[in-house]
XYZ file of C-alpha atoms in Angstrom:
569
model
C 288.085 377.281 17.846
C 285.242 376.662 15.388
C 281.706 377.906 16.050
C 280.713 375.406 18.729
C 282.282 374.636 22.089
C 284.890 371.957 22.684
C 283.865 369.003 24.740
C 286.848 368.038 26.933
C 286.131 364.287 27.025
C 286.103 363.747 23.258
C 288.929 362.011 21.455
C 289.646 361.438 17.777
C 291.210 358.232 16.554
C 291.860 359.395 12.977
C 292.967 362.723 11.519
C 289.846 364.868 11.829
C 288.774 368.428 12.464
C 289.791 369.024 16.088
C 286.667 370.728 17.445
C 283.339 368.879 17.738
C 280.852 371.171 16.047
C 277.660 372.007 17.910
C 275.938 374.044 15.186
C 276.683 375.363 11.718
C 278.733 373.331 9.209
C 281.393 370.759 9.876
C 284.782 371.928 8.546
C 286.140 368.425 8.228
C 285.578 364.830 9.201
C 284.527 364.515 12.835
C 284.213 361.663 15.321
C 281.869 362.176 18.251
C 282.478 360.087 21.355
C 280.726 360.654 24.651
C 278.307 363.464 25.468
C 277.713 366.029 22.700
C 275.218 368.927 22.524
C 273.673 370.176 19.278
C 272.645 373.752 19.918
C 271.132 374.653 16.548
C 271.068 373.545 12.927
C 274.142 371.423 12.231
C 275.090 370.356 8.686
C 277.441 367.643 7.492
C 278.635 368.964 4.073
C 278.798 366.664 1.067
C 282.590 366.267 1.276
C 282.720 365.332 4.968
C 281.772 362.451 7.257
C 280.382 362.464 10.770
C 281.087 359.336 12.821
C 279.310 358.783 16.132
C 280.350 355.823 18.271
C 280.421 354.601 21.890
C 282.959 355.886 24.367
C 284.903 352.699 25.000
C 287.541 354.431 27.140
C 285.216 356.222 29.564
C 282.101 354.132 30.169
C 280.546 356.669 32.528
C 280.520 359.252 29.739
C 278.146 357.519 27.342
C 277.666 358.859 23.853
C 274.497 360.970 23.987
C 273.606 363.600 21.426
C 271.462 366.277 23.100
C 269.372 368.712 21.036
C 269.248 372.170 22.620
C 267.881 374.524 19.969
C 264.947 376.940 19.910
C 261.292 375.923 19.787
C 261.005 378.022 16.593
C 261.162 375.548 13.721
C 263.994 377.253 11.817
C 266.170 377.303 14.909
C 265.534 373.888 16.325
C 268.463 371.620 16.951
C 268.791 369.356 13.935
C 271.450 367.248 12.230
C 271.297 367.680 8.442
C 273.435 365.355 6.367
C 274.586 366.191 2.845
C 277.681 364.027 3.170
C 278.074 360.811 5.194
C 276.710 359.837 8.602
C 277.984 356.743 10.368
C 276.259 355.931 13.665
C 278.039 352.863 15.032
C 276.488 351.871 18.328
C 276.822 348.383 19.767
C 274.447 345.903 21.326
C 275.801 346.860 24.749
C 275.785 350.612 24.177
C 273.288 352.278 21.893
C 273.886 355.798 20.651
C 271.211 358.087 22.112
C 269.797 361.159 20.345
C 267.379 363.197 22.474
C 266.266 366.669 23.545
C 267.786 368.547 26.448
C 265.819 369.839 29.392
C 264.229 373.093 28.144
C 267.530 374.153 26.664
C 268.690 375.162 30.130
C 270.955 372.239 30.848
C 272.731 369.407 29.089
C 270.491 366.860 30.766
C 268.315 364.514 28.695
C 264.598 364.920 29.349
C 262.535 362.433 31.314
C 261.726 359.014 29.885
C 259.324 358.033 32.639
C 256.701 355.515 31.554
C 254.170 357.540 33.520
C 254.954 360.565 31.376
C 256.042 359.163 28.019
C 256.383 362.547 26.302
C 258.415 363.961 29.206
C 257.395 366.843 31.452
C 260.131 369.049 30.024
C 259.653 368.450 26.304
C 259.722 371.745 24.396
C 260.053 370.629 20.750
C 263.542 372.099 20.417
C 265.004 368.962 18.827
C 264.015 368.372 15.176
C 265.845 365.076 14.596
C 268.146 363.742 11.851
C 267.591 364.638 8.176
C 269.411 362.731 5.433
C 269.264 365.016 2.395
C 269.316 364.044 -1.282
C 272.766 362.704 -2.183
C 273.753 361.842 1.380
C 274.821 358.426 2.658
C 274.168 356.939 6.073
C 274.804 353.809 8.104
C 272.912 353.687 11.392
C 273.185 350.779 13.813
C 272.221 350.388 17.470
C 270.725 353.833 17.979
C 267.812 355.371 19.850
C 266.175 358.657 18.870
C 263.784 360.390 21.271
C 261.611 363.509 21.486
C 262.236 364.775 17.960
C 259.787 366.321 15.522
C 260.647 363.481 13.113
C 263.204 361.035 14.424
C 264.786 360.126 11.084
C 263.912 361.788 7.771
C 265.467 359.945 4.830
C 265.904 361.674 1.471
C 269.284 360.114 0.750
C 270.866 356.667 0.547
C 271.154 354.328 3.512
C 273.958 351.786 3.318
C 272.747 348.407 4.476
C 269.920 347.976 6.943
C 269.097 350.425 9.678
C 269.804 347.933 12.459
C 268.482 347.875 16.010
C 266.806 351.277 15.727
C 264.409 352.555 18.394
C 262.563 355.817 17.800
C 260.122 357.071 20.409
C 258.111 360.069 21.586
C 258.278 362.041 18.326
C 255.626 364.696 17.714
C 255.258 363.810 14.016
C 257.025 360.746 12.556
C 259.346 358.058 13.757
C 260.763 357.477 10.249
C 259.817 359.516 7.184
C 261.326 358.452 3.877
C 261.285 359.325 0.197
C 263.901 356.656 -0.575
C 264.328 352.896 -0.299
C 265.034 351.862 3.294
C 265.801 348.479 4.807
C 265.068 347.966 8.502
C 266.256 345.312 10.901
C 264.885 345.053 14.436
C 263.165 348.437 14.291
C 260.913 349.811 17.052
C 258.687 352.896 16.816
C 256.954 354.042 19.985
C 254.629 356.910 20.886
C 254.915 358.899 17.654
C 252.064 360.473 15.725
C 253.021 358.218 12.789
C 255.438 355.341 13.235
C 256.645 355.072 9.612
C 255.705 357.492 6.820
C 256.588 356.547 3.213
C 256.208 358.869 0.211
C 255.235 357.761 -3.289
C 258.899 357.514 -4.313
C 259.911 355.656 -1.172
C 259.767 352.066 0.006
C 260.471 350.210 3.231
C 261.496 346.594 3.604
C 262.491 344.405 6.511
C 263.492 340.758 6.863
C 262.225 340.628 10.445
C 259.368 342.032 12.476
C 258.872 345.769 12.963
C 257.276 346.790 16.258
C 255.120 349.932 16.468
C 253.343 350.907 19.672
C 251.299 353.822 21.007
C 251.279 355.631 17.657
C 248.231 357.398 16.227
C 249.031 355.814 12.845
C 251.352 352.835 12.602
C 252.390 352.906 8.917
C 251.270 355.482 6.348
C 252.517 354.840 2.819
C 252.147 356.061 -0.732
C 255.062 353.832 -1.720
C 255.729 350.108 -1.466
C 255.929 348.248 1.812
C 257.574 344.834 2.075
C 258.048 343.993 5.735
C 258.348 340.434 7.009
C 255.957 341.176 9.811
C 254.621 344.090 11.805
C 253.200 344.346 15.309
C 251.158 347.549 15.755
C 249.537 347.969 19.157
C 248.119 350.616 21.443
C 247.477 349.834 25.084
C 246.743 353.269 26.548
C 244.874 355.302 23.896
C 243.205 354.107 20.703
C 244.894 355.234 17.500
C 243.391 356.334 14.189
C 244.865 353.903 11.616
C 247.047 350.853 11.983
C 248.219 350.713 8.341
C 247.302 353.076 5.485
C 248.591 352.306 1.963
C 247.537 354.566 -0.939
C 247.982 355.281 -4.652
C 248.361 351.814 -6.107
C 251.231 350.897 -3.811
C 252.002 347.331 -2.816
C 251.752 346.004 0.710
C 253.477 342.734 1.588
C 253.806 341.339 5.103
C 254.756 337.678 4.706
C 255.426 337.157 8.398
C 252.023 338.493 9.399
C 250.282 341.568 10.790
C 249.056 342.195 14.325
C 247.022 345.348 14.975
C 245.139 346.253 18.124
C 243.186 349.215 19.488
C 242.682 351.428 16.436
C 239.755 353.116 14.746
C 240.761 351.410 11.480
C 243.028 348.415 11.181
C 244.199 348.406 7.543
C 243.124 350.853 4.813
C 244.570 350.002 1.412
C 243.410 351.597 -1.831
C 246.208 350.266 -3.995
C 247.168 346.755 -5.005
C 246.298 343.497 -3.258
C 247.448 343.229 0.337
C 249.590 340.114 0.845
C 250.321 338.827 4.334
C 250.876 335.827 6.513
C 248.623 335.540 9.551
C 246.575 338.693 10.207
C 245.212 339.435 13.679
C 243.106 342.557 14.281
C 241.483 343.398 17.621
C 239.966 346.411 19.360
C 238.758 348.106 16.161
C 236.005 350.758 16.337
C 235.324 351.488 12.634
C 236.821 349.248 9.911
C 239.020 346.179 10.280
C 240.340 345.947 6.704
C 239.406 347.942 3.602
C 241.410 346.805 0.597
C 241.541 346.202 -3.135
C 242.026 342.472 -2.615
C 243.675 340.347 0.051
C 245.867 337.265 0.132
C 246.680 335.948 3.601
C 247.546 332.793 5.492
C 244.823 333.364 8.075
C 242.562 336.214 9.149
C 241.417 336.713 12.728
C 239.355 339.799 13.583
C 238.110 339.158 17.121
C 237.282 341.345 20.100
C 236.006 344.274 18.029
C 233.040 346.636 18.253
C 232.999 348.266 14.835
C 231.073 348.957 11.647
C 232.914 346.814 9.094
C 235.228 343.844 9.348
C 236.585 343.117 5.863
C 235.571 345.298 2.909
C 237.246 344.462 -0.400
C 236.717 345.641 -3.970
C 238.658 342.638 -5.325
C 238.919 338.893 -4.591
C 240.104 337.624 -1.212
C 242.017 334.387 -0.613
C 242.859 333.093 2.876
C 244.569 329.714 2.995
C 243.370 328.870 6.506
C 240.636 330.164 8.818
C 238.687 333.435 8.604
C 237.209 334.758 11.875
C 235.253 337.996 12.324
C 233.707 339.093 15.613
C 231.844 342.199 16.709
C 231.227 344.001 13.403
C 227.924 345.419 12.195
C 228.873 344.025 8.764
C 231.541 341.364 8.982
C 232.536 340.716 5.343
C 231.498 342.987 2.458
C 232.769 342.176 -1.043
C 229.760 342.200 -3.352
C 230.395 340.413 -6.634
C 233.915 339.314 -5.615
C 235.242 335.891 -4.682
C 235.947 334.904 -1.090
C 238.046 331.792 -0.583
C 238.886 330.421 2.862
C 240.847 327.185 2.931
C 239.647 326.021 6.331
C 236.390 327.808 7.044
C 234.664 331.054 7.995
C 233.288 331.998 11.412
C 231.326 335.218 11.922
C 229.903 336.151 15.321
C 227.976 339.174 16.550
C 227.150 340.659 13.143
C 224.617 343.433 13.708
C 223.698 344.119 10.049
C 225.307 341.716 7.568
C 227.324 338.563 8.053
C 228.858 337.838 4.633
C 228.073 339.489 1.306
C 230.095 338.246 -1.666
C 230.105 336.796 -5.155
C 231.690 333.359 -5.340
C 232.496 331.640 -2.065
C 234.720 328.687 -1.197
C 235.228 327.412 2.345
C 235.350 324.160 4.273
C 232.464 325.385 6.379
C 230.549 328.539 7.290
C 229.179 329.608 10.680
C 227.438 332.993 11.045
C 225.616 334.365 14.088
C 224.212 337.829 14.675
C 221.075 339.951 14.700
C 221.122 341.837 11.408
C 219.377 341.856 8.053
C 221.211 339.079 6.170
C 223.485 336.312 7.373
C 224.883 335.033 4.070
C 224.282 336.788 0.756
C 225.981 335.345 -2.304
C 225.556 336.143 -5.984
C 228.066 333.561 -7.208
C 228.717 329.856 -6.970
C 229.296 328.558 -3.448
C 231.336 325.495 -2.534
C 231.473 324.713 1.156
C 230.940 322.158 3.872
C 228.309 322.594 6.557
C 226.560 325.972 6.786
C 225.083 327.399 9.995
C 223.363 330.802 10.121
C 221.506 332.191 13.131
C 219.674 335.360 14.153
C 219.141 337.329 10.938
C 216.051 338.757 9.258
C 217.033 336.632 6.234
C 219.382 333.773 6.979
C 220.649 332.894 3.475
C 220.018 334.858 0.282
C 221.464 333.012 -2.714
C 221.249 334.285 -6.297
C 224.161 332.395 -7.830
C 223.980 329.313 -10.024
C 224.922 326.523 -7.612
C 225.575 326.171 -3.903
C 227.271 322.842 -3.164
C 227.350 322.261 0.557
C 226.986 319.882 3.445
C 224.280 320.192 6.084
C 222.515 323.570 6.273
C 221.057 324.966 9.494
C 219.276 328.327 9.665
C 217.595 329.608 12.823
C 216.041 332.744 14.266
C 214.984 334.349 10.974
C 212.125 336.859 11.116
C 211.315 337.159 7.384
C 213.019 334.360 5.433
C 215.196 331.502 6.501
C 216.512 330.686 3.016
C 215.710 332.607 -0.178
C 217.213 331.226 -3.361
C 216.895 331.714 -7.091
C 219.721 329.254 -7.727
C 220.321 325.595 -6.936
C 221.305 324.446 -3.455
C 222.775 320.947 -3.425
C 223.363 319.489 0.017
C 223.707 315.931 -1.278
C 222.325 313.491 1.283
C 222.698 315.987 4.157
C 219.854 317.729 5.960
C 218.630 321.261 5.316
C 216.937 322.610 8.422
C 215.327 325.948 9.165
C 214.359 326.476 12.795
C 212.370 329.170 14.599
C 211.667 331.163 11.481
C 208.915 333.755 11.946
C 208.348 334.467 8.234
C 208.952 332.051 5.377
C 211.261 329.188 6.121
C 212.360 328.456 2.551
C 211.571 330.429 -0.599
C 212.745 328.900 -3.877
C 212.188 331.053 -6.953
C 211.475 329.977 -10.497
C 214.425 328.019 -11.814
C 215.728 327.291 -8.330
C 216.493 323.821 -7.111
C 216.941 322.180 -3.707
C 218.619 318.785 -3.314
C 219.098 317.229 0.112
C 218.628 314.060 2.123
C 215.998 315.639 4.370
C 214.232 319.003 4.538
C 212.998 320.118 7.955
C 211.233 323.449 8.454
C 210.069 324.510 11.926
C 208.727 327.901 12.964
C 205.700 330.140 13.399
C 205.487 332.219 10.257
C 203.290 332.498 7.199
C 204.697 329.751 4.951
C 207.060 326.864 5.533
C 208.011 326.005 1.942
C 207.194 328.499 -0.820
C 208.597 327.054 -4.025
C 208.390 327.789 -7.731
C 211.434 325.604 -8.325
C 212.297 321.923 -7.982
C 212.726 320.269 -4.586
C 214.295 316.810 -4.167
C 214.340 316.173 -0.430
C 215.323 312.510 -0.458
C 213.739 310.671 2.436
C 211.567 313.315 4.039
C 210.048 316.801 4.176
C 208.771 317.940 7.550
C 207.030 321.289 7.958
C 205.813 322.319 11.411
C 204.196 325.441 12.861
C 203.493 327.528 9.730
C 200.038 328.820 8.774
C 200.617 327.468 5.275
C 202.800 324.424 5.222
C 203.726 324.064 1.545
C 202.827 326.378 -1.342
C 204.393 324.987 -4.505
C 204.114 325.571 -8.249
C 207.263 323.614 -8.989
C 208.207 319.978 -8.534
C 208.616 318.321 -5.136
C 209.988 314.814 -4.583
C 210.331 313.166 -1.183
C 209.707 309.770 0.385
C 207.502 311.173 3.146
C 205.879 314.603 3.451
C 204.566 315.647 6.853
C 202.898 319.028 7.461
C 201.577 320.254 10.811
C 199.884 323.642 11.039
C 199.265 325.309 14.425
C 195.981 325.868 16.218
C 194.055 329.041 15.442
C 194.891 329.201 11.742
C 191.512 328.334 10.257
C 192.184 330.027 6.908
C 195.416 328.129 6.376
C 196.202 325.424 3.865
C 198.385 322.498 4.747
C 199.613 321.923 1.176
C 198.706 323.952 -1.909
C 200.119 322.240 -4.975
C 200.065 323.951 -8.361
C 202.973 321.952 -9.697
C 203.957 318.309 -9.269
C 204.467 316.366 -6.044
C 205.830 312.823 -6.018
C 205.881 311.026 -2.675
C 204.959 307.766 -0.970
C 203.160 309.269 2.000
C 201.502 312.617 2.716
C 200.364 313.509 6.232
C 198.720 316.857 6.994
C 197.399 317.790 10.436
C 196.203 320.844 12.316
C 193.142 323.083 12.537
C 193.072 324.474 8.983
C 190.689 325.437 6.231
C 192.102 323.027 3.652
C 194.278 320.035 4.203
C 195.626 319.413 0.698
C 194.650 321.138 -2.534
C 195.931 320.117 -5.952
C 195.200 323.104 -8.164
C 196.107 322.736 -11.839
C 198.886 320.400 -10.773
C 199.457 316.733 -10.084
C 200.035 314.566 -7.044
C 201.550 311.110 -7.244
C 201.373 309.304 -3.925
C 200.203 306.249 -2.094
C 198.979 307.166 1.360
C 197.211 310.454 2.163
C 196.237 311.274 5.747
C 194.540 314.564 6.644
C 193.515 315.390 10.212
C 191.516 318.362 11.565
C 190.950 320.097 8.274
C 187.596 321.764 7.558
C 188.079 320.458 4.069
C 190.349 317.542 3.542
C 191.538 316.745 0.001
C 190.618 319.014 -2.930
C 191.248 318.359 -6.624
C 190.871 321.715 -8.347
C 191.565 321.004 -12.026
C 194.382 318.827 -10.764
C 195.418 315.198 -11.141
C 195.829 312.455 -8.530
C 197.956 309.438 -9.440
C 197.878 306.617 -6.879
C 200.920 304.409 -6.388
C 199.974 300.764 -6.702
C 199.828 298.840 -3.458
C 199.951 301.977 -1.317
C 196.486 303.402 -1.919
C 195.084 304.984 1.216
C 193.074 308.162 1.765
C 192.051 309.190 5.274
C 190.431 312.419 6.308
C 189.338 313.256 9.810
C 187.317 316.463 9.786
C 187.913 318.823 12.691
C 185.579 318.043 15.578
C 184.800 314.494 14.389
């Protein structure tokens, strides 16, 4: 009899070595059927094959491989393959590899859901190691309670099909080679799948990873149709980590929930279908570029949503909720086919270079809602609750209606051109400046409406074409302009108790049909070294009404009217 003990219920269907080896080296080809203990380090030499398959003749004696080694690493039960391993389970009967109960009996340890690591686990089962030069085919198998369930340094023939690996102290799968998975499940391991720089993992269907501290950690390439990485009991550290210029492709999509970090990728662009990330406490995605079908990051309470050092393209909707800074990609292009929605941003909503989207909605309570240093093409824009609503330093923002509310310093600050066509630009409840347009800036819209309680409504050194109307209400200084302003009607109302205020201070050029200024102010309208072309001028409650200070007044024929009602008269 060879080193191990015979197992009386085994049978061989082909000429093989008679005894089923329990430790040491196989002395020939072996077929394991039914229960089989591994009591130490077992090696399949390069010239031999180990076949493990269901016990079709005795259903009560299922094929279970029980590791019963020592807790000392060198003496743990382990199956090392230098030759060929063929695990041929079926859909009805998976082959089970697991640890025995404290090495005292041939009973598999507990798999209770209340105690997922098992009360009797003693780390005496190391797992399966496929060494360099080995070959393996593994189908319909389950590996439990190992150090690493399956370590792959050799060649796998075909896909590893219907593989479940759970409750491993280190890795579910660890590979330095190319591996193809089909219907793979990793559960309750420190790392679900670990890939070295020379390795790669692919799958034509979804891989499920649950209750792992890290879902996928890779220095090689990952091309998986889709992956579902979730924790329900304890938050993990990282959903997906891809390093060293490796590629990450998940065409069927990515779902990650309840991790400190969702996806950390320092290599190439991450490509994916729909991405859903929830329950993040630090960073949703940090990548060197992203291409995805859709991006949903909702139900989070974290520092950063999406941080990218390269361009990002999402063909459908982008949603980010519960991040201090939702989208950070300074100087890089963000393209969202449908639109972008950011809610609950505590510091920054969106910071980027170029921006394309069907529409943008940003709410929060931070410093800047939308900050862009590139051209912006979008539909309607809504920003609420930030110190500065929109900060634009690109060349041109082409958009629909713009609504900014709740700003404490500036509603809109731009050094570029904002073109809203015939749509309205509205800033509401701004406590600082509603709109600041720098030299060379331009504003084009159908109507400009600024309402708040700050220092200045419209502070412009650029050109403003507001179509039908400009309305400024509630600011101590309504309009302070050294540029050009064109509008059909200009209406400015300053609040009570602002005696030193000026309704309109014009040091540039204003062209309008009607100007109306009201409120208790020092000066109603002053043209200082500029020009005013208008028909009707109405000033109410100003200490001083209309002042020409080295300026020019051009009256439109047929519309001449100048009315001033001094305060108290």
